[in-house]
PDB file of C-alpha atoms and ligand atoms in Angstrom:
ATOM      1  CA  MET Q  29     159.007 147.074  95.892  1.00  0.00           C
ATOM      2  CA  GLY Q  30     155.673 147.105  97.727  1.00  0.00           C
ATOM      3  CA  ALA Q  31     152.342 148.308  96.436  1.00  0.00           C
ATOM      4  CA  PRO Q  32     152.513 151.124  93.894  1.00  0.00           C
ATOM      5  CA  GLN Q  33     151.382 154.515  95.122  1.00  0.00           C
ATOM      6  CA  PRO Q  34     148.732 156.614  93.440  1.00  0.00           C
ATOM      7  CA  GLY Q  35     150.436 159.594  91.991  1.00  0.00           C
ATOM      8  CA  LYS Q  36     151.117 162.337  89.535  1.00  0.00           C
ATOM      9  CA  SER Q  37     151.883 159.967  86.662  1.00  0.00           C
ATOM     10  CA  ILE Q  38     148.349 158.534  86.745  1.00  0.00           C
ATOM     11  CA  PRO Q  39     146.229 161.424  88.103  1.00  0.00           C
ATOM     12  CA  LEU Q  40     142.876 160.446  86.597  1.00  0.00           C
ATOM     13  CA  VAL Q  41     142.880 156.852  87.753  1.00  0.00           C
ATOM     14  CA  SER Q  42     144.330 157.487  91.229  1.00  0.00           C
ATOM     15  CA  ARG Q  43     142.197 157.637  94.337  1.00  0.00           C
ATOM     16  CA  ASN Q  44     142.880 160.876  96.193  1.00  0.00           C
ATOM     17  CA  ALA Q  45     142.960 160.806  99.968  1.00  0.00           C
ATOM     18  CA  GLY Q  46     139.429 160.303 101.249  1.00  0.00           C
ATOM     19  CA  GLN Q  47     137.934 159.964  97.763  1.00  0.00           C
ATOM     20  CA  VAL Q  48     134.992 157.571  97.593  1.00  0.00           C
ATOM     21  CA  THR Q  49     134.705 154.856  94.924  1.00  0.00           C
ATOM     22  CA  THR Q  50     133.280 156.134  91.657  1.00  0.00           C
ATOM     23  CA  VAL Q  51     130.110 154.216  90.918  1.00  0.00           C
ATOM     24  CA  VAL Q  52     130.034 153.250  87.246  1.00  0.00           C
ATOM     25  CA  SER Q  53     126.516 152.979  85.839  1.00  0.00           C
ATOM     26  CA  VAL Q  54     125.730 150.796  82.844  1.00  0.00           C
ATOM     27  CA  ALA Q  55     122.008 151.186  82.147  1.00  0.00           C
ATOM     28  CA  ASP Q  56     120.505 150.351  85.568  1.00  0.00           C
ATOM     29  CA  VAL Q  57     123.515 148.322  86.730  1.00  0.00           C
ATOM     30  CA  ARG Q  58     125.823 149.997  89.238  1.00  0.00           C
ATOM     31  CA  PHE Q  59     129.430 148.857  89.673  1.00  0.00           C
ATOM     32  CA  GLY Q  60     131.066 149.902  92.932  1.00  0.00           C
ATOM     33  CA  ASP Q  61     127.863 149.979  94.944  1.00  0.00           C
ATOM     34  CA  ARG Q  62     126.761 147.528  97.645  1.00  0.00           C
ATOM     35  CA  LYS Q  63     125.533 144.987  95.118  1.00  0.00           C
ATOM     36  CA  VAL Q  64     128.118 142.684  93.538  1.00  0.00           C
ATOM     37  CA  VAL Q  65     127.367 142.707  89.802  1.00  0.00           C
ATOM     38  CA  LEU Q  66     127.101 139.254  88.214  1.00  0.00           C
ATOM     39  CA  ILE Q  67     127.781 139.239  84.459  1.00  0.00           C
ATOM     40  CA  GLY Q  68     127.171 135.999  82.578  1.00  0.00           C
ATOM     41  CA  GLY Q  69     127.249 134.788  79.023  1.00  0.00           C
ATOM     42  CA  PRO Q  70     129.168 132.695  76.557  1.00  0.00           C
ATOM     43  CA  CYS Q  71     132.751 133.229  75.491  1.00  0.00           C
ATOM     44  CA  ALA Q  72     131.595 133.722  71.912  1.00  0.00           C
ATOM     45  CA  VAL Q  73     128.248 134.611  70.396  1.00  0.00           C
ATOM     46  CA  GLU Q  74     127.405 131.613  68.204  1.00  0.00           C
ATOM     47  CA  SER Q  75     123.721 131.718  67.318  1.00  0.00           C
ATOM     48  CA  ARG Q  76     120.385 133.388  68.056  1.00  0.00           C
ATOM     49  CA  GLN Q  77     119.148 130.366  69.944  1.00  0.00           C
ATOM     50  CA  GLN Q  78     122.302 130.087  72.042  1.00  0.00           C
ATOM     51  CA  MET Q  79     122.104 133.759  73.039  1.00  0.00           C
ATOM     52  CA  ALA Q  80     118.380 133.652  73.836  1.00  0.00           C
ATOM     53  CA  LYS Q  81     118.767 130.553  76.009  1.00  0.00           C
ATOM     54  CA  THR Q  82     121.877 131.812  77.767  1.00  0.00           C
ATOM     55  CA  ALA Q  83     120.413 135.248  78.477  1.00  0.00           C
ATOM     56  CA  ALA Q  84     117.299 133.657  79.997  1.00  0.00           C
ATOM     57  CA  GLN Q  85     119.478 131.473  82.188  1.00  0.00           C
ATOM     58  CA  VAL Q  86     121.502 134.503  83.356  1.00  0.00           C
ATOM     59  CA  VAL Q  87     118.258 136.272  84.303  1.00  0.00           C
ATOM     60  CA  SER Q  88     116.925 133.290  86.225  1.00  0.00           C
ATOM     61  CA  ALA Q  89     120.167 132.983  88.206  1.00  0.00           C
ATOM     62  CA  GLY Q  90     119.912 136.649  89.227  1.00  0.00           C
ATOM     63  CA  GLY Q  91     122.608 137.946  86.869  1.00  0.00           C
ATOM     64  CA  ALA Q  92     122.598 141.661  86.101  1.00  0.00           C
ATOM     65  CA  MET Q  93     124.397 141.806  82.761  1.00  0.00           C
ATOM     66  CA  LEU Q  94     125.047 139.758  79.650  1.00  0.00           C
ATOM     67  CA  ARG Q  95     128.408 139.132  77.990  1.00  0.00           C
ATOM     68  CA  GLY Q  96     129.478 137.525  74.722  1.00  0.00           C
ATOM     69  CA  GLY Q  97     132.212 138.004  72.157  1.00  0.00           C
ATOM     70  CA  ALA Q  98     131.347 138.978  68.598  1.00  0.00           C
ATOM     71  CA  TRP Q  99     135.028 139.451  67.696  1.00  0.00           C
ATOM     72  CA  LYS Q 100     137.241 136.861  69.355  1.00  0.00           C
ATOM     73  CA  PRO Q 101     140.994 137.253  69.865  1.00  0.00           C
ATOM     74  CA  ARG Q 102     142.127 133.679  69.086  1.00  0.00           C
ATOM     75  CA  THR Q 103     145.688 132.446  69.307  1.00  0.00           C
ATOM     76  CA  ASN Q 104     145.295 130.401  66.142  1.00  0.00           C
ATOM     77  CA  PRO Q 105     144.079 132.276  63.050  1.00  0.00           C
ATOM     78  CA  TYR Q 106     142.105 129.217  61.874  1.00  0.00           C
ATOM     79  CA  ASP Q 107     140.046 128.957  65.080  1.00  0.00           C
ATOM     80  CA  PHE Q 108     136.551 130.444  65.228  1.00  0.00           C
ATOM     81  CA  GLN Q 109     137.028 134.206  65.113  1.00  0.00           C
ATOM     82  CA  GLY Q 110     133.500 135.229  66.096  1.00  0.00           C
ATOM     83  CA  LEU Q 111     130.482 136.249  64.026  1.00  0.00           C
ATOM     84  CA  GLY Q 112     131.512 139.914  63.870  1.00  0.00           C
ATOM     85  CA  PRO Q 113     128.673 142.373  63.107  1.00  0.00           C
ATOM     86  CA  GLU Q 114     126.107 139.565  63.051  1.00  0.00           C
ATOM     87  CA  GLY Q 115     127.204 138.617  66.572  1.00  0.00           C
ATOM     88  CA  LEU Q 116     126.710 142.200  67.669  1.00  0.00           C
ATOM     89  CA  ASP Q 117     123.137 142.144  66.300  1.00  0.00           C
ATOM     90  CA  LEU Q 118     122.449 138.907  68.187  1.00  0.00           C
ATOM     91  CA  LEU Q 119     123.719 140.486  71.401  1.00  0.00           C
ATOM     92  CA  VAL Q 120     121.393 143.454  70.912  1.00  0.00           C
ATOM     93  CA  GLU Q 121     118.449 141.083  70.360  1.00  0.00           C
ATOM     94  CA  ALA Q 122     119.219 138.951  73.412  1.00  0.00           C
ATOM     95  CA  SER Q 123     119.770 142.052  75.500  1.00  0.00           C
ATOM     96  CA  GLN Q 124     116.441 143.565  74.482  1.00  0.00           C
ATOM     97  CA  ALA Q 125     114.539 140.322  75.021  1.00  0.00           C
ATOM     98  CA  SER Q 126     116.072 139.681  78.455  1.00  0.00           C
ATOM     99  CA  GLY Q 127     116.337 143.254  79.689  1.00  0.00           C
ATOM    100  CA  LEU Q 128     120.038 142.704  80.502  1.00  0.00           C
ATOM    101  CA  PRO Q 129     122.520 145.337  79.318  1.00  0.00           C
ATOM    102  CA  PHE Q 130     125.551 143.792  77.642  1.00  0.00           C
ATOM    103  CA  VAL Q 131     129.319 144.087  77.456  1.00  0.00           C
ATOM    104  CA  THR Q 132     131.340 142.901  74.474  1.00  0.00           C
ATOM    105  CA  GLU Q 133     134.967 143.039  73.426  1.00  0.00           C
ATOM    106  CA  VAL Q 134     136.163 145.421  70.764  1.00  0.00           C
ATOM    107  CA  LEU Q 135     139.399 144.289  69.163  1.00  0.00           C
ATOM    108  CA  ASP Q 136     139.993 146.722  66.340  1.00  0.00           C
ATOM    109  CA  PRO Q 137     140.034 150.539  66.644  1.00  0.00           C
ATOM    110  CA  ARG Q 138     138.112 150.634  63.348  1.00  0.00           C
ATOM    111  CA  ASP Q 139     135.161 148.825  64.988  1.00  0.00           C
ATOM    112  CA  VAL Q 140     134.849 151.066  68.042  1.00  0.00           C
ATOM    113  CA  GLU Q 141     132.192 153.369  66.592  1.00  0.00           C
ATOM    114  CA  LYS Q 142     130.010 150.449  65.493  1.00  0.00           C
ATOM    115  CA  VAL Q 143     130.352 148.554  68.768  1.00  0.00           C
ATOM    116  CA  ALA Q 144     129.844 151.694  70.865  1.00  0.00           C
ATOM    117  CA  ALA Q 145     126.591 152.395  69.020  1.00  0.00           C
ATOM    118  CA  ALA Q 146     125.206 148.977  69.993  1.00  0.00           C
ATOM    119  CA  ALA Q 147     126.811 147.865  73.267  1.00  0.00           C
ATOM    120  CA  ASP Q 148     126.246 149.168  76.783  1.00  0.00           C
ATOM    121  CA  MET Q 149     129.874 148.644  77.769  1.00  0.00           C
ATOM    122  CA  LEU Q 150     133.083 148.039  75.777  1.00  0.00           C
ATOM    123  CA  GLN Q 151     135.526 145.337  76.847  1.00  0.00           C
ATOM    124  CA  ILE Q 152     139.245 145.691  76.259  1.00  0.00           C
ATOM    125  CA  GLY Q 153     140.620 142.153  76.280  1.00  0.00           C
ATOM    126  CA  SER Q 154     143.715 140.865  77.965  1.00  0.00           C
ATOM    127  CA  ARG Q 155     145.615 140.744  74.683  1.00  0.00           C
ATOM    128  CA  SER Q 156     144.762 144.371  73.861  1.00  0.00           C
ATOM    129  CA  ILE Q 157     145.747 145.968  77.162  1.00  0.00           C
ATOM    130  CA  GLN Q 158     148.684 147.800  75.589  1.00  0.00           C
ATOM    131  CA  ASN Q 159     147.110 148.544  72.239  1.00  0.00           C
ATOM    132  CA  PHE Q 160     147.336 152.264  72.890  1.00  0.00           C
ATOM    133  CA  PRO Q 161     145.462 153.459  69.778  1.00  0.00           C
ATOM    134  CA  LEU Q 162     142.575 151.147  70.772  1.00  0.00           C
ATOM    135  CA  LEU Q 163     142.607 152.437  74.358  1.00  0.00           C
ATOM    136  CA  ARG Q 164     142.386 156.017  73.093  1.00  0.00           C
ATOM    137  CA  GLU Q 165     139.606 155.248  70.631  1.00  0.00           C
ATOM    138  CA  VAL Q 166     137.548 153.455  73.280  1.00  0.00           C
ATOM    139  CA  GLY Q 167     138.132 156.299  75.750  1.00  0.00           C
ATOM    140  CA  ALA Q 168     136.991 158.849  73.197  1.00  0.00           C
ATOM    141  CA  SER Q 169     133.777 156.871  72.536  1.00  0.00           C
ATOM    142  CA  GLY Q 170     132.440 157.966  75.919  1.00  0.00           C
ATOM    143  CA  LYS Q 171     131.123 154.458  76.658  1.00  0.00           C
ATOM    144  CA  PRO Q 172     131.764 152.685  79.969  1.00  0.00           C
ATOM    145  CA  VAL Q 173     134.853 150.489  79.621  1.00  0.00           C
ATOM    146  CA  LEU Q 174     135.668 147.076  81.099  1.00  0.00           C
ATOM    147  CA  LEU Q 175     139.450 146.873  81.184  1.00  0.00           C
ATOM    148  CA  LYS Q 176     140.805 143.341  81.537  1.00  0.00           C
ATOM    149  CA  ARG Q 177     144.230 142.849  83.029  1.00  0.00           C
ATOM    150  CA  GLY Q 178     146.784 141.631  80.523  1.00  0.00           C
ATOM    151  CA  MET Q 179     147.952 138.094  81.174  1.00  0.00           C
ATOM    152  CA  MET Q 180     151.487 139.448  81.527  1.00  0.00           C
ATOM    153  CA  THR Q 181     150.988 142.990  82.794  1.00  0.00           C
ATOM    154  CA  THR Q 182     151.906 144.317  86.189  1.00  0.00           C
ATOM    155  CA  ILE Q 183     149.350 146.233  88.223  1.00  0.00           C
ATOM    156  CA  THR Q 184     151.235 149.439  87.427  1.00  0.00           C
ATOM    157  CA  GLU Q 185     151.059 148.789  83.669  1.00  0.00           C
ATOM    158  CA  TRP Q 186     147.359 147.979  83.979  1.00  0.00           C
ATOM    159  CA  LEU Q 187     146.733 151.268  85.798  1.00  0.00           C
ATOM    160  CA  SER Q 188     148.666 153.147  83.107  1.00  0.00           C
ATOM    161  CA  SER Q 189     146.480 151.587  80.420  1.00  0.00           C
ATOM    162  CA  ALA Q 190     143.421 152.802  82.316  1.00  0.00           C
ATOM    163  CA  GLU Q 191     144.966 156.266  82.386  1.00  0.00           C
ATOM    164  CA  TYR Q 192     145.144 156.147  78.554  1.00  0.00           C
ATOM    165  CA  VAL Q 193     141.389 155.514  78.390  1.00  0.00           C
ATOM    166  CA  LEU Q 194     140.649 158.356  80.810  1.00  0.00           C
ATOM    167  CA  ALA Q 195     143.114 160.786  79.196  1.00  0.00           C
ATOM    168  CA  ALA Q 196     141.261 160.244  75.915  1.00  0.00           C
ATOM    169  CA  GLY Q 197     137.966 161.290  77.500  1.00  0.00           C
ATOM    170  CA  GLY Q 198     136.687 158.119  79.163  1.00  0.00           C
ATOM    171  CA  LYS Q 199     134.848 158.791  82.412  1.00  0.00           C
ATOM    172  CA  GLU Q 200     133.538 155.379  83.412  1.00  0.00           C
ATOM    173  CA  LEU Q 201     135.885 152.462  83.790  1.00  0.00           C
ATOM    174  CA  VAL Q 202     135.808 149.119  85.567  1.00  0.00           C
ATOM    175  CA  PHE Q 203     138.932 146.984  86.061  1.00  0.00           C
ATOM    176  CA  CYS Q 204     138.690 143.219  85.540  1.00  0.00           C
ATOM    177  CA  GLU Q 205     141.262 140.836  87.014  1.00  0.00           C
ATOM    178  CA  ARG Q 206     141.359 137.616  84.949  1.00  0.00           C
ATOM    179  CA  GLY Q 207     144.492 135.846  86.100  1.00  0.00           C
ATOM    180  CA  ILE Q 208     148.100 136.158  85.041  1.00  0.00           C
ATOM    181  CA  ARG Q 209     150.799 133.818  83.783  1.00  0.00           C
ATOM    182  CA  THR Q 210     153.074 132.474  86.481  1.00  0.00           C
ATOM    183  CA  PHE Q 211     155.483 129.541  86.771  1.00  0.00           C
ATOM    184  CA  ASP Q 212     152.536 127.265  87.538  1.00  0.00           C
ATOM    185  CA  SER Q 213     150.532 126.158  84.525  1.00  0.00           C
ATOM    186  CA  THR Q 214     148.235 123.720  86.356  1.00  0.00           C
ATOM    187  CA  LEU Q 215     145.363 126.144  85.880  1.00  0.00           C
ATOM    188  CA  ARG Q 216     145.058 128.261  82.735  1.00  0.00           C
ATOM    189  CA  ASN Q 217     146.225 131.304  84.716  1.00  0.00           C
ATOM    190  CA  THR Q 218     146.891 132.232  88.331  1.00  0.00           C
ATOM    191  CA  LEU Q 219     144.138 134.389  89.791  1.00  0.00           C
ATOM    192  CA  ASP Q 220     145.728 137.369  91.511  1.00  0.00           C
ATOM    193  CA  VAL Q 221     143.135 138.017  94.207  1.00  0.00           C
ATOM    194  CA  GLY Q 222     145.569 140.427  95.812  1.00  0.00           C
ATOM    195  CA  SER Q 223     145.195 142.807  92.886  1.00  0.00           C
ATOM    196  CA  VAL Q 224     141.582 143.423  93.916  1.00  0.00           C
ATOM    197  CA  ALA Q 225     142.656 144.735  97.292  1.00  0.00           C
ATOM    198  CA  VAL Q 226     145.601 146.688  95.864  1.00  0.00           C
ATOM    199  CA  LEU Q 227     143.539 148.353  93.140  1.00  0.00           C
ATOM    200  CA  GLN Q 228     140.834 149.365  95.576  1.00  0.00           C
ATOM    201  CA  GLU Q 229     143.513 151.198  97.514  1.00  0.00           C
ATOM    202  CA  ILE Q 230     145.085 152.927  94.516  1.00  0.00           C
ATOM    203  CA  THR Q 231     142.170 153.692  92.227  1.00  0.00           C
ATOM    204  CA  HIS Q 232     138.687 155.116  92.756  1.00  0.00           C
ATOM    205  CA  PHE Q 233     137.232 152.916  89.986  1.00  0.00           C
ATOM    206  CA  PRO Q 234     135.467 149.588  90.659  1.00  0.00           C
ATOM    207  CA  VAL Q 235     137.229 146.229  90.264  1.00  0.00           C
ATOM    208  CA  ILE Q 236     135.602 142.978  89.167  1.00  0.00           C
ATOM    209  CA  VAL Q 237     136.993 139.466  88.654  1.00  0.00           C
ATOM    210  CA  ASP Q 238     136.718 136.953  85.807  1.00  0.00           C
ATOM    211  CA  PRO Q 239     137.225 133.538  87.440  1.00  0.00           C
ATOM    212  CA  SER Q 240     136.582 131.695  84.144  1.00  0.00           C
ATOM    213  CA  HIS Q 241     139.719 132.702  82.240  1.00  0.00           C
ATOM    214  CA  ALA Q 242     141.723 132.391  85.452  1.00  0.00           C
ATOM    215  CA  ALA Q 243     140.636 128.793  86.046  1.00  0.00           C
ATOM    216  CA  GLY Q 244     140.300 127.549  82.480  1.00  0.00           C
ATOM    217  CA  ASP Q 245     138.373 124.599  83.914  1.00  0.00           C
ATOM    218  CA  GLN Q 246     134.749 124.621  85.041  1.00  0.00           C
ATOM    219  CA  ARG Q 247     135.586 122.586  88.160  1.00  0.00           C
ATOM    220  CA  PHE Q 248     137.451 125.504  89.705  1.00  0.00           C
ATOM    221  CA  VAL Q 249     135.459 128.540  88.582  1.00  0.00           C
ATOM    222  CA  THR Q 250     133.102 128.718  91.562  1.00  0.00           C
ATOM    223  CA  ALA Q 251     135.895 128.519  94.152  1.00  0.00           C
ATOM    224  CA  LEU Q 252     137.730 131.412  92.468  1.00  0.00           C
ATOM    225  CA  ALA Q 253     134.509 133.412  92.224  1.00  0.00           C
ATOM    226  CA  ARG Q 254     133.890 132.953  95.939  1.00  0.00           C
ATOM    227  CA  ALA Q 255     137.438 134.066  96.715  1.00  0.00           C
ATOM    228  CA  ALA Q 256     136.952 137.163  94.552  1.00  0.00           C
ATOM    229  CA  VAL Q 257     133.778 138.202  96.340  1.00  0.00           C
ATOM    230  CA  ALA Q 258     135.411 137.594  99.714  1.00  0.00           C
ATOM    231  CA  ALA Q 259     138.341 139.803  98.633  1.00  0.00           C
ATOM    232  CA  GLY Q 260     135.952 142.666  97.910  1.00  0.00           C
ATOM    233  CA  ALA Q 261     135.366 142.421  94.160  1.00  0.00           C
ATOM    234  CA  ASP Q 262     132.574 144.674  92.876  1.00  0.00           C
ATOM    235  CA  GLY Q 263     131.449 142.073  90.358  1.00  0.00           C
ATOM    236  CA  LEU Q 264     132.064 138.801  88.558  1.00  0.00           C
ATOM    237  CA  LEU Q 265     132.348 138.076  84.845  1.00  0.00           C
ATOM    238  CA  VAL Q 266     131.536 134.397  84.297  1.00  0.00           C
ATOM    239  CA  GLU Q 267     131.400 132.370  81.117  1.00  0.00           C
ATOM    240  CA  THR Q 268     128.274 130.273  80.837  1.00  0.00           C
ATOM    241  CA  HIS Q 269     126.848 128.342  77.913  1.00  0.00           C
ATOM    242  CA  CYS Q 270     123.565 126.514  77.395  1.00  0.00           C
ATOM    243  CA  THR Q 271     125.569 123.477  76.178  1.00  0.00           C
ATOM    244  CA  PRO Q 272     129.262 123.887  77.128  1.00  0.00           C
ATOM    245  CA  ASP Q 273     130.268 120.666  75.328  1.00  0.00           C
ATOM    246  CA  LEU Q 274     129.216 122.250  72.037  1.00  0.00           C
ATOM    247  CA  ALA Q 275     130.797 125.675  72.632  1.00  0.00           C
ATOM    248  CA  LEU Q 276     132.981 127.010  69.812  1.00  0.00           C
ATOM    249  CA  SER Q 277     135.404 128.547  72.295  1.00  0.00           C
ATOM    250  CA  ASP Q 278     136.292 128.102  75.974  1.00  0.00           C
ATOM    251  CA  GLY Q 279     133.779 125.283  76.513  1.00  0.00           C
ATOM    252  CA  SER Q 280     135.932 123.615  79.175  1.00  0.00           C
ATOM    253  CA  GLN Q 281     135.700 126.644  81.458  1.00  0.00           C
ATOM    254  CA  SER Q 282     132.062 127.479  80.683  1.00  0.00           C
ATOM    255  CA  LEU Q 283     129.448 126.661  83.293  1.00  0.00           C
ATOM    256  CA  ASP Q 284     126.194 125.012  82.287  1.00  0.00           C
ATOM    257  CA  PRO Q 285     122.937 126.645  83.479  1.00  0.00           C
ATOM    258  CA  ALA Q 286     122.749 124.633  86.705  1.00  0.00           C
ATOM    259  CA  GLN Q 287     126.401 125.315  87.575  1.00  0.00           C
ATOM    260  CA  PHE Q 288     125.935 129.016  86.864  1.00  0.00           C
ATOM    261  CA  ALA Q 289     122.886 129.198  89.139  1.00  0.00           C
ATOM    262  CA  ALA Q 290     124.811 127.331  91.841  1.00  0.00           C
ATOM    263  CA  LEU Q 291     127.729 129.785  91.518  1.00  0.00           C
ATOM    264  CA  ALA Q 292     125.334 132.710  91.960  1.00  0.00           C
ATOM    265  CA  GLU Q 293     123.785 131.131  95.047  1.00  0.00           C
ATOM    266  CA  SER Q 294     127.125 130.298  96.563  1.00  0.00           C
ATOM    267  CA  CYS Q 295     128.599 133.753  95.912  1.00  0.00           C
ATOM    268  CA  ARG Q 296     125.448 135.360  97.319  1.00  0.00           C
ATOM    269  CA  ALA Q 297     126.230 133.771 100.662  1.00  0.00           C
ATOM    270  CA  VAL Q 298     129.825 135.052 100.533  1.00  0.00           C
ATOM    271  CA  ALA Q 299     128.599 138.525  99.557  1.00  0.00           C
ATOM    272  CA  LYS Q 300     126.322 138.579 102.607  1.00  0.00           C
ATOM    273  CA  ALA Q 301     129.239 137.579 104.824  1.00  0.00           C
ATOM    274  CA  VAL Q 302     131.228 140.611 103.661  1.00  0.00           C
ATOM    275  CA  GLY Q 303     128.352 143.067 103.909  1.00  0.00           C
ATOM    276  CA  ARG Q 304     127.290 143.039 100.272  1.00  0.00           C
ATOM    277  CA  ASP Q 305     124.423 141.688  98.159  1.00  0.00           C
ATOM    278  CA  LEU Q 306     124.494 139.792  94.902  1.00  0.00           C
TER     279      LEU Q 306
HETATM  280  C1  PEP U  17     136.929 136.892  77.038  1.00  0.00           C
HETATM  281  O1  PEP U  17     136.442 137.563  77.960  1.00  0.00           O
HETATM  282  O2  PEP U  17     136.265 136.094  76.339  1.00  0.00           O
HETATM  283  C2  PEP U  17     138.376 136.957  76.789  1.00  0.00           C
HETATM  284  C3  PEP U  17     138.896 136.690  75.589  1.00  0.00           C
HETATM  285  O3  PEP U  17     139.067 137.248  77.897  1.00  0.00           O
HETATM  286  P1  PEP U  17     140.608 137.657  78.093  1.00  0.00           P
HETATM  287  O4  PEP U  17     140.821 138.860  77.236  1.00  0.00           O
HETATM  288  O5  PEP U  17     140.679 137.938  79.554  1.00  0.00           O
HETATM  289  O6  PEP U  17     141.436 136.478  77.674  1.00  0.00           O
HETATM  290 MN1   MN U  18     136.623 133.214  76.681  1.00  0.00          MN
END
């Protein structure tokens, strides 16, 4: 076994000998540079007020980007599915008011054009990692892509999915480790911190970590975020909500404003220790 090797089967994603990391720019945010990029926002976009408050809180904690789902991939079809196009409009508003560029998930290939016209970066969710038509459509959009790891995909499969995006014309891609399913279900997922180091060896694209979906519980999010920064992650994607108890999805893993600010402060210290800023 051992770590997979970059190679002929994934030429676009592989780091050639001596090749430097490709810095991915999203508006004025740079992934893969010295600064660790902190992305914050709710799991789902719920209302204008929620987005305005949350975006302001992300700015005051020193976050660089906003997140929020307008289309939510929910296990149960009767759970809140997101506001759809209205959610996208609310993201645009909050982004303009706060000055933060935003990333949002696109679930359906038929929505790619609409989402690409509004968002600064397109997220491929864990459940869509092997939706090959979606990967191609997102690649062809020309927008920067945030590619989550599937909850049950190997690193090699994840890299191959990235190759789909790039083969379709995508030029800017950021990997996002978000935990995988293992025998231990104490936490929602098991954060594979090792994948950060492995990917940085194999690919020339930046790698960030989502400690929220890995932990599934707000008590453990900051510890995982610190571990990610220490391991060399180029950024963090963290769920935060103005009132987590009232969140329509993933409230238990969402940090309140004070917890989010404390996470930023704590990770800043770790970033300094490994020669980075946050
Ligand atoms: C999300 O970011 O809200 C999300 C649904 O994440 P994942 O695809 O990693 O489960
Ligand atoms: Mn979520």
